[in-house]
Coordinates of C-alpha atoms and ligand atoms in Angstrom, one line a residue:
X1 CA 26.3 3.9 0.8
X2 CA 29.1 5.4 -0.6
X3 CA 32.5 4.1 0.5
X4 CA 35.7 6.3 0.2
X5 CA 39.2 5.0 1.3
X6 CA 42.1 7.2 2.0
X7 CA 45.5 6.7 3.9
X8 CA 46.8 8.3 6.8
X9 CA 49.8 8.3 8.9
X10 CA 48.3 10.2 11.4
X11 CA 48.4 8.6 15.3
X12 CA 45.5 6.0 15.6
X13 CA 43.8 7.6 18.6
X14 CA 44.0 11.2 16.9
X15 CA 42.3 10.7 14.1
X16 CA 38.9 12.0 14.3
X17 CA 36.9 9.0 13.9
X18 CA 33.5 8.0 14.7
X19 CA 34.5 4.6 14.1
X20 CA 38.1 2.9 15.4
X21 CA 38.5 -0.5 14.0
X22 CA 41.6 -3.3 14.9
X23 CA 42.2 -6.5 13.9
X24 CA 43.4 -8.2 17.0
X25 CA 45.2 -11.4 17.3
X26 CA 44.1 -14.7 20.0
X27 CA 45.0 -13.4 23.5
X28 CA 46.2 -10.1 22.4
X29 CA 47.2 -7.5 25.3
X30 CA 43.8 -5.2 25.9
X31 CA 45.4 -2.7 27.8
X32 CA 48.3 -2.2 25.0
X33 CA 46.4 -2.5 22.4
X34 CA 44.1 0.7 23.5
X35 CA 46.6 2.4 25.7
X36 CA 46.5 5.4 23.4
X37 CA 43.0 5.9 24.5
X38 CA 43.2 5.8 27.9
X39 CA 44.0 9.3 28.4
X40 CA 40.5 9.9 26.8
X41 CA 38.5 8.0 28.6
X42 CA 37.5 5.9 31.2
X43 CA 35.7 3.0 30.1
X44 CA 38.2 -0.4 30.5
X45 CA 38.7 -2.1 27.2
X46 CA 39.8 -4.8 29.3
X47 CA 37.0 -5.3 31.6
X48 CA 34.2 -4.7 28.6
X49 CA 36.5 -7.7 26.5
X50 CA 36.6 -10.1 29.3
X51 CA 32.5 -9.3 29.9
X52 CA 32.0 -10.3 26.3
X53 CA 34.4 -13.3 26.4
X54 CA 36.0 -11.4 23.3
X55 CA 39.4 -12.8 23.1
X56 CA 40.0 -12.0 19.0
X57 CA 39.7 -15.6 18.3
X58 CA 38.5 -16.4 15.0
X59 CA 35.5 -15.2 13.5
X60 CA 34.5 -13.1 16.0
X61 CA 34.0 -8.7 16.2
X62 CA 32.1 -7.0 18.9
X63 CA 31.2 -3.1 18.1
X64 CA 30.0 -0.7 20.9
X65 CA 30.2 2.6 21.9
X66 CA 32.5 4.5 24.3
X67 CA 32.7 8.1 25.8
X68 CA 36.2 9.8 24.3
X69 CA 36.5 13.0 26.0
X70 CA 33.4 14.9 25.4
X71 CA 32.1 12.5 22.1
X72 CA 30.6 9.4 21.9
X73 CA 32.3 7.2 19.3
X74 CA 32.4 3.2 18.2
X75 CA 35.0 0.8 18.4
X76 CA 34.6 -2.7 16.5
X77 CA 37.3 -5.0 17.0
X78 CA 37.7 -8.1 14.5
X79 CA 39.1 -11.1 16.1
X80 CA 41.7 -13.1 13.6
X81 CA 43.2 -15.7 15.8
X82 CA 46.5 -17.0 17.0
X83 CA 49.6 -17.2 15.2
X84 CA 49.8 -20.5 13.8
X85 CA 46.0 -20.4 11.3
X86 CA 43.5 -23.7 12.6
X87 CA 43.3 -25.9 9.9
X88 CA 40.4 -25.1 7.4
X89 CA 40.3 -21.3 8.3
X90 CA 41.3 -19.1 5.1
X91 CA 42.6 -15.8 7.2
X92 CA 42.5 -14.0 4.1
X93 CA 38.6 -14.2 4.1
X94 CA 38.5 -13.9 7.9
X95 CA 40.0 -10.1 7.4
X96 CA 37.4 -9.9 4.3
X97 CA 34.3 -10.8 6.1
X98 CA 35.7 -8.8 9.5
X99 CA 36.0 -5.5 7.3
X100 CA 32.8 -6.1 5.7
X101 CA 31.0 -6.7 8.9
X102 CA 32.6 -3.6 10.5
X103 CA 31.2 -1.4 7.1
X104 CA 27.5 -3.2 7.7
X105 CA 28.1 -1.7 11.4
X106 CA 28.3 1.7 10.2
X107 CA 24.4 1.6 8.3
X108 CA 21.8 3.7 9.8
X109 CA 24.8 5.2 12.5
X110 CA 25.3 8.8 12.1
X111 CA 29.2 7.3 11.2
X112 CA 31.0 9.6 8.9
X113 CA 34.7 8.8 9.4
X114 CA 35.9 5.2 10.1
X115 CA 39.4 5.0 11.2
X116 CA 41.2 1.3 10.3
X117 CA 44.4 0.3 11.9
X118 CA 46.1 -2.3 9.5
X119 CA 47.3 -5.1 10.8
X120 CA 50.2 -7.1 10.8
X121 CA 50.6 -8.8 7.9
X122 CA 52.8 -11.7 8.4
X123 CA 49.7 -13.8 9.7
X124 CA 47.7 -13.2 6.4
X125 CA 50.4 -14.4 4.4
X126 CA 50.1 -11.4 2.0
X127 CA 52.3 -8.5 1.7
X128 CA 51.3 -5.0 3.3
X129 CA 49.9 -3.3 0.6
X130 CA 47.8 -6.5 -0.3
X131 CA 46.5 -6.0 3.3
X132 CA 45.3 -2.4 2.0
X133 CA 44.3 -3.4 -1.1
X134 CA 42.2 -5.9 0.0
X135 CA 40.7 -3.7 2.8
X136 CA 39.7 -1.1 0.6
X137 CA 38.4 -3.1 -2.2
X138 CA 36.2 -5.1 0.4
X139 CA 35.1 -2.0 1.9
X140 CA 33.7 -0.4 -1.0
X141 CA 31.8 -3.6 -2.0
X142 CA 30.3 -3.9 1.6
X143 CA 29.0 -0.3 1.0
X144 CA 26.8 -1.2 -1.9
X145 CA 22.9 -1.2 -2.2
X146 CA 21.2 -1.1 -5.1
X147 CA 18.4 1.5 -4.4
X148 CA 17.9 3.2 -7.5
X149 CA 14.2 2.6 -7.6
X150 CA 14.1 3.4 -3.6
X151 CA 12.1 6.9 -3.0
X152 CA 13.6 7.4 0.0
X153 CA 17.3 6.2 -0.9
X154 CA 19.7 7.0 1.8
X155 CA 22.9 9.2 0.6
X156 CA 25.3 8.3 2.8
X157 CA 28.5 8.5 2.4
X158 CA 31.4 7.6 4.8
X159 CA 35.3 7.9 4.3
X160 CA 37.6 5.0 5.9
X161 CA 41.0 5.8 6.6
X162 CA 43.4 3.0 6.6
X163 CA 46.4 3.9 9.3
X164 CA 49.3 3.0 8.6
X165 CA 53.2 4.3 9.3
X166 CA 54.7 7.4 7.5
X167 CA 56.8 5.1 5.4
X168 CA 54.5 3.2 3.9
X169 CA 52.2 5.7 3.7
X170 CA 53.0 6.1 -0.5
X171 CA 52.8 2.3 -0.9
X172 CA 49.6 2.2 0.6
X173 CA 48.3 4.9 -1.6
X174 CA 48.8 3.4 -4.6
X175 CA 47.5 0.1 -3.2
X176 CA 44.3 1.9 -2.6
X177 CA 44.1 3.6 -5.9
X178 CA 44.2 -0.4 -7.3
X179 CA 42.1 -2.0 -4.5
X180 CA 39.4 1.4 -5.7
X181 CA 39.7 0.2 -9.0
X182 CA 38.7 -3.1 -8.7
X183 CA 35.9 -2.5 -6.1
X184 CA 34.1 0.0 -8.9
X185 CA 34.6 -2.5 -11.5
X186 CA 32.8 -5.4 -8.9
X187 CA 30.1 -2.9 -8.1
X188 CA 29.6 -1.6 -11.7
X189 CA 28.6 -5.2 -12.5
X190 CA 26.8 -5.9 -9.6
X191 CA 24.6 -2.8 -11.2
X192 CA 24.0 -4.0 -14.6
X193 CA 23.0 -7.3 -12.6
X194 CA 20.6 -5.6 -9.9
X195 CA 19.0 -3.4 -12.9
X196 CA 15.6 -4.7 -13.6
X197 CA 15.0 -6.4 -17.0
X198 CA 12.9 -3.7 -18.7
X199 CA 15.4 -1.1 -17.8
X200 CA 18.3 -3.8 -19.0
X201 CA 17.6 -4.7 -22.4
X202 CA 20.0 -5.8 -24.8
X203 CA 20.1 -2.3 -26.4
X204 CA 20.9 -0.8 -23.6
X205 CA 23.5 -3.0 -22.3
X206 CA 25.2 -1.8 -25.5
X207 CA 24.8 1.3 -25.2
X208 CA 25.9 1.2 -21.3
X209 CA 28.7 -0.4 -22.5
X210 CA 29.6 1.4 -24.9
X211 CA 29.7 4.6 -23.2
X212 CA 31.5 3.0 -20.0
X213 CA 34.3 1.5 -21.9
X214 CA 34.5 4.2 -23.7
X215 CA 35.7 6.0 -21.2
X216 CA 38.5 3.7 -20.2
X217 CA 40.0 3.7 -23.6
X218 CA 38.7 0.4 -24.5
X219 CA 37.1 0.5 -28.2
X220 CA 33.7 -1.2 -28.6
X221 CA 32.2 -2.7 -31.9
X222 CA 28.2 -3.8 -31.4
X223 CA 26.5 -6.0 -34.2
X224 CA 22.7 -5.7 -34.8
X225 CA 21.0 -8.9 -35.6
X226 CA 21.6 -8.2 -39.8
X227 CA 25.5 -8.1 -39.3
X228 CA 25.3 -11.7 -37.2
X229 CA 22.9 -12.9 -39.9
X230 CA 25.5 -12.3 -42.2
X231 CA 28.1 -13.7 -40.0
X232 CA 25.9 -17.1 -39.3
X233 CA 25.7 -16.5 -35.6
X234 CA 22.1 -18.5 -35.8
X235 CA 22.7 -19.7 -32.0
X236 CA 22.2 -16.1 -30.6
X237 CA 19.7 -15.5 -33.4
X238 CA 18.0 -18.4 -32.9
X239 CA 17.9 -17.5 -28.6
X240 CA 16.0 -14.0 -30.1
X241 CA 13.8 -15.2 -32.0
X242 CA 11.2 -15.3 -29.2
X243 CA 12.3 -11.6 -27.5
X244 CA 10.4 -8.5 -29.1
X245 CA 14.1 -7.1 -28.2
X246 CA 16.1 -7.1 -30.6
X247 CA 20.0 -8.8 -30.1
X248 CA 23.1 -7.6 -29.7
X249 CA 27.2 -8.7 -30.0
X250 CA 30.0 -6.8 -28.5
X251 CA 33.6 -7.0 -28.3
X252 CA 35.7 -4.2 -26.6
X253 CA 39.2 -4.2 -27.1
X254 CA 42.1 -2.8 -24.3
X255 CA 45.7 -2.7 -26.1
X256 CA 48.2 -2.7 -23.8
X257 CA 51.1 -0.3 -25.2
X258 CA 53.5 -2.8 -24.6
X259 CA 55.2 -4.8 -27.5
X260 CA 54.2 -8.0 -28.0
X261 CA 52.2 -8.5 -25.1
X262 CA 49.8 -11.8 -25.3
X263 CA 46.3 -11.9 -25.5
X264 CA 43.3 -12.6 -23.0
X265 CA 39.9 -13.1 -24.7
X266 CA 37.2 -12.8 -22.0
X267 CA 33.5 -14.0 -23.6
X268 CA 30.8 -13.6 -21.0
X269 CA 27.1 -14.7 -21.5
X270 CA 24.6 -11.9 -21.5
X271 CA 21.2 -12.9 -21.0
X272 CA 19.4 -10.1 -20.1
X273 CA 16.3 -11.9 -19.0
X274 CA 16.3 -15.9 -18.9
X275 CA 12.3 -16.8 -18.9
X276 CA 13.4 -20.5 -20.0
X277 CA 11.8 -19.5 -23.6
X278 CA 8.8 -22.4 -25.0
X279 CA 10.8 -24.6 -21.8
X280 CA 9.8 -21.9 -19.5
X281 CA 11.0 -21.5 -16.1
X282 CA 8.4 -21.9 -12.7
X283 CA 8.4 -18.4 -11.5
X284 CA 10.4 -19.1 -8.5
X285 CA 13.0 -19.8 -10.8
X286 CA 12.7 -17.2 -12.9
X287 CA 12.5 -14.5 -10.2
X288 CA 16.6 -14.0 -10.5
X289 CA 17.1 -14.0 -14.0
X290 CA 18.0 -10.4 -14.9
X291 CA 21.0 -11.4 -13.5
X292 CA 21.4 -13.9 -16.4
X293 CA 24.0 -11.2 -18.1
X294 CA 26.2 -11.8 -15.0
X295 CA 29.2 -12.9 -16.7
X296 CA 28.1 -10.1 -20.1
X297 CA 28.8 -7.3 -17.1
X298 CA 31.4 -9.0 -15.8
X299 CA 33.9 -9.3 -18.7
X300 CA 33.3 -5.3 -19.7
X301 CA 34.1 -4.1 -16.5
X302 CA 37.1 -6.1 -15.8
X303 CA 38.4 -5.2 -19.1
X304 CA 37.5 -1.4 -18.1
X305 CA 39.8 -2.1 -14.6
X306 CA 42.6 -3.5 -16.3
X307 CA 43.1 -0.8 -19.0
X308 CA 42.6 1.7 -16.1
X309 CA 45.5 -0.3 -14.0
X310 CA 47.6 -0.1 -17.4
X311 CA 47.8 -4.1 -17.4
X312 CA 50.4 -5.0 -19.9
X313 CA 48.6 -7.8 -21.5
X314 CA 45.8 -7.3 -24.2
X315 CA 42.2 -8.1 -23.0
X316 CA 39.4 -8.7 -25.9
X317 CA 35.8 -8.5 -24.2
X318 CA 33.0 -10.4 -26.4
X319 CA 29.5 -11.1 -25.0
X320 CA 26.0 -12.2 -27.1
X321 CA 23.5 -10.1 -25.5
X322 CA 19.7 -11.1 -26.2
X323 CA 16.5 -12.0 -23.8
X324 CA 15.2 -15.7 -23.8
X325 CA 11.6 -15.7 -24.3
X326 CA 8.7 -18.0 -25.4
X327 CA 7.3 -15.1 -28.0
X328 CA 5.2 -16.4 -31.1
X329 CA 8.0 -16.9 -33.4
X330 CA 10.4 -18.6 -30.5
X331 CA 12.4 -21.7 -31.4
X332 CA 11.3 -25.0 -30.3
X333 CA 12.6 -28.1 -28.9
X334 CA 13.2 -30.2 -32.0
X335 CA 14.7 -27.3 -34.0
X336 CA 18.4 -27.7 -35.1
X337 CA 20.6 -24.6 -35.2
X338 CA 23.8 -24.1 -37.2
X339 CA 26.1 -21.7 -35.4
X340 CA 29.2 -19.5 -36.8
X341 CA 31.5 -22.0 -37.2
X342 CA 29.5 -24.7 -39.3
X343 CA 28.3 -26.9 -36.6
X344 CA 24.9 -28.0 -35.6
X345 CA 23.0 -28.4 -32.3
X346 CA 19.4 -30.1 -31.8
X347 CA 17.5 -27.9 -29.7
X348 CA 16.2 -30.3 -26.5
X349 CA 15.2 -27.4 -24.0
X350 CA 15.0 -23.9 -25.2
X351 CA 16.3 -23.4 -21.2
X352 CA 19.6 -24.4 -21.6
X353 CA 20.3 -21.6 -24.0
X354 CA 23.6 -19.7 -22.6
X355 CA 25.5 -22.5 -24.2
X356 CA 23.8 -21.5 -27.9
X357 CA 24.8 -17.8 -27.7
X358 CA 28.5 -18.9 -26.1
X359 CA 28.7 -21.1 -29.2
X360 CA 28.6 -18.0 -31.7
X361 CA 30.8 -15.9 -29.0
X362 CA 33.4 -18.3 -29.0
X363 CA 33.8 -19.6 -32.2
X364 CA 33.5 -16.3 -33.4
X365 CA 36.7 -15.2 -30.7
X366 CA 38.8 -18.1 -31.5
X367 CA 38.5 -17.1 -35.2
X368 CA 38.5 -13.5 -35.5
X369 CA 40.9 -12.6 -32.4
X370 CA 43.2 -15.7 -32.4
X371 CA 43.5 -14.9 -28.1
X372 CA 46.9 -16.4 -26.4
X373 CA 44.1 -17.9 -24.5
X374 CA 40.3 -17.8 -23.8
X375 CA 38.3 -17.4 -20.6
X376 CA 34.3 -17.6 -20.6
X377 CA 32.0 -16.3 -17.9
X378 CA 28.7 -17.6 -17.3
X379 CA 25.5 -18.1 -15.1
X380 CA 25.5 -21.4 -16.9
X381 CA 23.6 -24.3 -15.2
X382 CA 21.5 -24.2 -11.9
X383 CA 23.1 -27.4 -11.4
X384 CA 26.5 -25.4 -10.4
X385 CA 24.6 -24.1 -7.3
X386 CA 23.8 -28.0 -6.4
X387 CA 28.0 -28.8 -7.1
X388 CA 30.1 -25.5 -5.6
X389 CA 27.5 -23.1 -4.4
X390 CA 27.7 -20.9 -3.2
X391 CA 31.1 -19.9 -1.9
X392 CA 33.0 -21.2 -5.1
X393 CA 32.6 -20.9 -8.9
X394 CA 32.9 -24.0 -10.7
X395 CA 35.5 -24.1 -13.3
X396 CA 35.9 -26.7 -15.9
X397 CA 39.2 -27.4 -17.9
X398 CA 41.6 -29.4 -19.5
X399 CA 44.6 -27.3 -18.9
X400 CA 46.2 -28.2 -15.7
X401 CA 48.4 -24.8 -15.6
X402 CA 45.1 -22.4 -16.5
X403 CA 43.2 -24.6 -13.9
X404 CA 46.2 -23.7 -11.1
X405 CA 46.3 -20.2 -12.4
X406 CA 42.3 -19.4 -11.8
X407 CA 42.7 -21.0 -8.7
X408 CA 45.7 -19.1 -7.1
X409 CA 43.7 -15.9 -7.8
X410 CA 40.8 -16.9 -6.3
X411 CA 42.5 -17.5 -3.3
X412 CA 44.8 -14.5 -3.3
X413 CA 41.4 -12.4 -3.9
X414 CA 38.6 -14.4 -2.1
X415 CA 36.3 -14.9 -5.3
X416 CA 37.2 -18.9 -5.4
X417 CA 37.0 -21.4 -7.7
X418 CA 37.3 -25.1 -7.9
X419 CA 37.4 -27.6 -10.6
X420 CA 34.9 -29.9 -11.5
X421 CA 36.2 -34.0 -13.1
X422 CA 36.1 -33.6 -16.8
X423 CA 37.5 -36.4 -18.9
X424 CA 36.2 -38.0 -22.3
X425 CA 33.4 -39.5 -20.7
X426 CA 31.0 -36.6 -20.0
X427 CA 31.6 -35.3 -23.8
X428 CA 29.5 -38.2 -24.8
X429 CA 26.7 -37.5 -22.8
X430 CA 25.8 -34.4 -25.1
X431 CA 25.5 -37.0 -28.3
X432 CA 22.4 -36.6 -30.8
X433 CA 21.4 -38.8 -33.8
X434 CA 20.2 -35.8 -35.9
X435 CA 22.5 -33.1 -35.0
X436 CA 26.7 -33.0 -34.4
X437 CA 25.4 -32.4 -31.1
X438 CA 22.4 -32.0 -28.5
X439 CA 22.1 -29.1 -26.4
X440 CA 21.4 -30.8 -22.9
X441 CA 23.2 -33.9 -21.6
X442 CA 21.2 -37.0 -21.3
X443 CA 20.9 -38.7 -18.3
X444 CA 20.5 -35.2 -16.3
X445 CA 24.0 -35.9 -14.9
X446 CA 26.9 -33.5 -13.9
X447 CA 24.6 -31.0 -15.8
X448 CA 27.6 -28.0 -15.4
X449 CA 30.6 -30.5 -16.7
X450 CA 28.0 -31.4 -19.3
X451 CA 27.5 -28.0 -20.5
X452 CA 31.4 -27.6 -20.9
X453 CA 31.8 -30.4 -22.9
X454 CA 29.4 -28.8 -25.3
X455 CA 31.1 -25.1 -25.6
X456 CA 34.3 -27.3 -25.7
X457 CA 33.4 -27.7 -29.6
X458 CA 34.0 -24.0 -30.6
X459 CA 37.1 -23.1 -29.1
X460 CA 39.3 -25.1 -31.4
X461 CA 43.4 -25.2 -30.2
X462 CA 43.0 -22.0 -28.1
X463 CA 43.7 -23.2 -24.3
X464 CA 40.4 -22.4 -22.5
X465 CA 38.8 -22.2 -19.5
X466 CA 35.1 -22.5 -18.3
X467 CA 33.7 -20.4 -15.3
X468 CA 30.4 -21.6 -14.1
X469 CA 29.3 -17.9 -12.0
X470 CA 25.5 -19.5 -11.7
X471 CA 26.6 -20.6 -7.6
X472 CA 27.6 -17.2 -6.2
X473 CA 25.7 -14.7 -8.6
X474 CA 23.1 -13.7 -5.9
X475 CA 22.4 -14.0 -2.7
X476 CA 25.6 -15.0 -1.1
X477 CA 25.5 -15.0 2.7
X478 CA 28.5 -13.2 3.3
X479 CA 29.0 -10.1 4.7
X480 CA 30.7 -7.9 2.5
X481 CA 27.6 -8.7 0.2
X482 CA 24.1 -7.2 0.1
X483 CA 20.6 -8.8 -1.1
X484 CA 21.2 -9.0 -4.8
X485 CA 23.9 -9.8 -7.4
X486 CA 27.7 -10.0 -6.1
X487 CA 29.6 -9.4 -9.1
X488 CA 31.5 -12.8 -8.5
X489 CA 34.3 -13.2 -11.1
X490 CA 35.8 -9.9 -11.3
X491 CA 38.5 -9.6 -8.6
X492 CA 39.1 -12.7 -9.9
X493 CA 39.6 -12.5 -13.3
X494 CA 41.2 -9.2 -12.4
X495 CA 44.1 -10.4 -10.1
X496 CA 44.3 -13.3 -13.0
X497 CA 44.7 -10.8 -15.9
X498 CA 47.6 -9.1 -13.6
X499 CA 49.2 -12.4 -12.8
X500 CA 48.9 -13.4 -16.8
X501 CA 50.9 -9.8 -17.9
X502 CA 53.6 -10.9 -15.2
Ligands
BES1 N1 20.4 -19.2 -16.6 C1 20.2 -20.6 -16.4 C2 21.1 -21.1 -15.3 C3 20.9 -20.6 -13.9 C4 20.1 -21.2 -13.0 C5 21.6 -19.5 -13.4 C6 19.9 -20.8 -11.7 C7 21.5 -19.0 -12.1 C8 20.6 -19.7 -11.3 C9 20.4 -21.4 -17.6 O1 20.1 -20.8 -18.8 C10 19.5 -22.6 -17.5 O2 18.3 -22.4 -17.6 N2 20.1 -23.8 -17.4 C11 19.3 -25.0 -17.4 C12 20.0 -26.0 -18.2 C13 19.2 -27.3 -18.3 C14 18.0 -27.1 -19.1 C15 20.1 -28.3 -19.0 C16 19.3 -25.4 -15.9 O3 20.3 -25.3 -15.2 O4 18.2 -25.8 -15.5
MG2 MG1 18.1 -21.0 -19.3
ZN3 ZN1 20.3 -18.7 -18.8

């Protein structure tokens, strides 16, 4: 379903709505809250609310029909409770999820127009034209379902029209021309993810990517597998070797017009199809990973949002893109691979190989790019699902003001983090006696911090940070998602990038 958000300073009750939707506070007024709809109808707001025990307390929205004049149209109201927020409630999610319950309402209703009445914002502790922005992006994500391969796809398409006063009717333009933005960079991914493997190959990632970015203004390079021979990038190689597809690297460059801006390098891992290689996977396991090229997708289309929101920072997008299979010719457990910047690895599970093509990726960044600093996205370790999952990604670094600054934007945007312990200790777990390092941790402990303290050896003095997206990738009960991928990181990183240029 196709989601469209415009502004209006039109009256509430004139719009021409199949769909009226308020955010109401914990014991708000029923009769003044829908008094310009009394002269309409004659159904009692009041009555139906005390019926339904519907106070607007927390985490609760009731939808039903009533008679206006001579049409039939739905009201869905979105509790968001009293003034002072309950400890342990996040109020910015609680508008999230009530928007995207309220777009959910709207599938399989002959709904064309949804009329939104923003709320006040003091309670949210945002500032209006967050409110929008954060309305609109979630109601575009909560429109998405990835029916491509559906015969009888629906093509619907609805318009939601966020109400607000005449003179903050051009502020709350703009905000949802950004919060647009963001959604179609959260959806794009969510594509690439949902795309089935054989229509997702490394080749035509590249090429998808190519063209997309493109069109944003972002320049991409692609190297086959010759030009990463020549450049020793034997962990992404050496991933290939078992894939009848052949491998790919990108890196997309947005320049920001300003002068001397500073540098974001953004290297996600693109997996296209995880089997586990000669380790293989059970199939249960297996059954989600075309969305192994999560954090691939990711980084491209973030880095598409922010040159089309004219961030004034520069943003350098790299991802290895290859399958993992068990082919004939596929490396082994025992083998030892020598990556782009000299050091070694002994293969101990073909499985945990997003840390072998991340080794090229970010070596190769930290030397060729020279990034202010350096951010990598990945569907890493199934054990992240066991430590944050699935509400949070994990992130793991040593930089206390990077670690505060990931987290902020996760909760300013509702695509959360939280940091994982990392000290000396879990860097020796990833020892080997034949290699400068092993690529699994012994002991089968903190398996995600593990995992870090391996890609920790190829990003040299750059100030890094880890993002573990294998929790929230797919699945997520929450209801601005569908079945399927999520596109977790990308508001994020986004509203991260923005905060960064400031
Ligand atoms: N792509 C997987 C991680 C994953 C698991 C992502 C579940 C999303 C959901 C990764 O390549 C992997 O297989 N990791 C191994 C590492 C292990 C062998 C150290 C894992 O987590 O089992
Ligand atoms: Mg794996
Ligand atoms: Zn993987």
């Amino acid at each position: 379903m196709e989601v469209h958000v415009k502004v209006s300073a039109e009256k509430f009750s004139s719009v021409q709505a199949q769909m009226y939707v308020m955010f109401v506070q914990e014991g708000f007024n029923a009769e003044k809250v829908c008094k310009d709809f009394a002269s309409k109808t004659t159904f009692s707001f009041k009555d139906y609310f005390a019926e339904m025990e519907f106070t607007g307390k927390v985490k609760s929205v009731v939808t039903f029909p009533v008679q206006l004049d001579n049409r039939v149209v739905h009201f869905s109201f979105v509790g968001v409770g009293g003034k002072v927020c309950p400890v342990g409630i996040d109020r910015k999610e609680i508008l999230r999820r009530g928007m995207g319950s309220v777009i959910k309402a709207t599938r399989g209703k002959k709904i064309k127009d949804v009329a939104v009445l923003i709320p006040d914002e003091s309670i949210f502790e945002m500032e209006f034209e967050k409110v929008v922005e954060q309305l609109t992006t979630i109601s575009i994500m909560a429109g998405y379902q990835y029916d491509v391969f559906m015969s009888k796809a629906t093509k619907k398409s609805i318009n939601v029209h966020m109400i607000v006063s005449k003179e903050f009717k051009k502020d709350a333009q703009f905000a949802t021309e950004c919060g647009t933005i963001v959604a179609q960079a959260v959806n794009t991914t969510r594509e690439y993810v949902d795309t089935p493997p054989a229509h997702m190959t490394p080749v035509i990632f590249a090429e998808k990517v190519v063209a997309q970015t493109k069109a944003c203004g972002i320049k991409t390079t692609v190297f086959d597998a010759k030009k990463m021979a020549q450049l020793g990038m034997n962990g992404v190689l050496g991933v290939a070797r078992g894939s009848v597809q052949e491998p790919r690297f990108l890196v997309g460059e947005y320049k920001t017009a300003k002068k001397g801006a500073k540098t974001i390098a953004l290297v996600g891992k693109g997996i296209t199809f995880d089997s586990g290689g000669i380790c293989i996977k059970p199939s249960g396991s297996m059954l989600t990973m075309k969305g192994d090229m999560a954090g691939a997708a990711a980084v491209f289309n973030i880095a598409c949002a922010l040159a089309s929101l004219k961030a004034q920072v520069n943003i350098v997008a790299v991802a290895p893109v290859t399958e993992n299979m068990p082919g004939p010719d596929a490396q082994k457990p025992g083998d030892i691979v020598r990556f782009y910047n000299g050091k070694t690895a002994e293969i101990k599970d073909t499985d945990a190989e997003g840390r072998l093509v991340l080794a090229d990726a970010l070596s190769y960044t930290v030397d060729k790019i020279k990034p202010d600093i350096m951010i990598d996205v990945a569907t890493l370790t199934g054990a992240c699902e066991y430590a944050v999952g699935p509400f949070f990604s994990a992130l793991i670094s040593e930089h206390d003001d990077l670690s505060e600054s990931l987290s902020l934007a996760g909760n300013r945007t509702g695509d959360r983090v939280w940091r994982l312990p990392y000290t000396d200790d879990y860097k020796e777990a990833i020892k080997s006696n034949i290699a400068d390092m092993a690529n699994i941790g012994s002991g089968n402990k903190a398996g995600t911090v593990t995992a870090a303290a391996f890609l920790q050896h190829f990003v040299g003095d750059v100030p890094w940070a880890h993002l573990d997206i294998a929790s929230g990738d797919f699945n997520i009960p929450v209801s601005y998602f569908d079945v399927g991928s999520t596109g977790v990181s990308v508001r994020l990183l986004i509203d991260f990038c923005l905060h960064y240029a400031k």
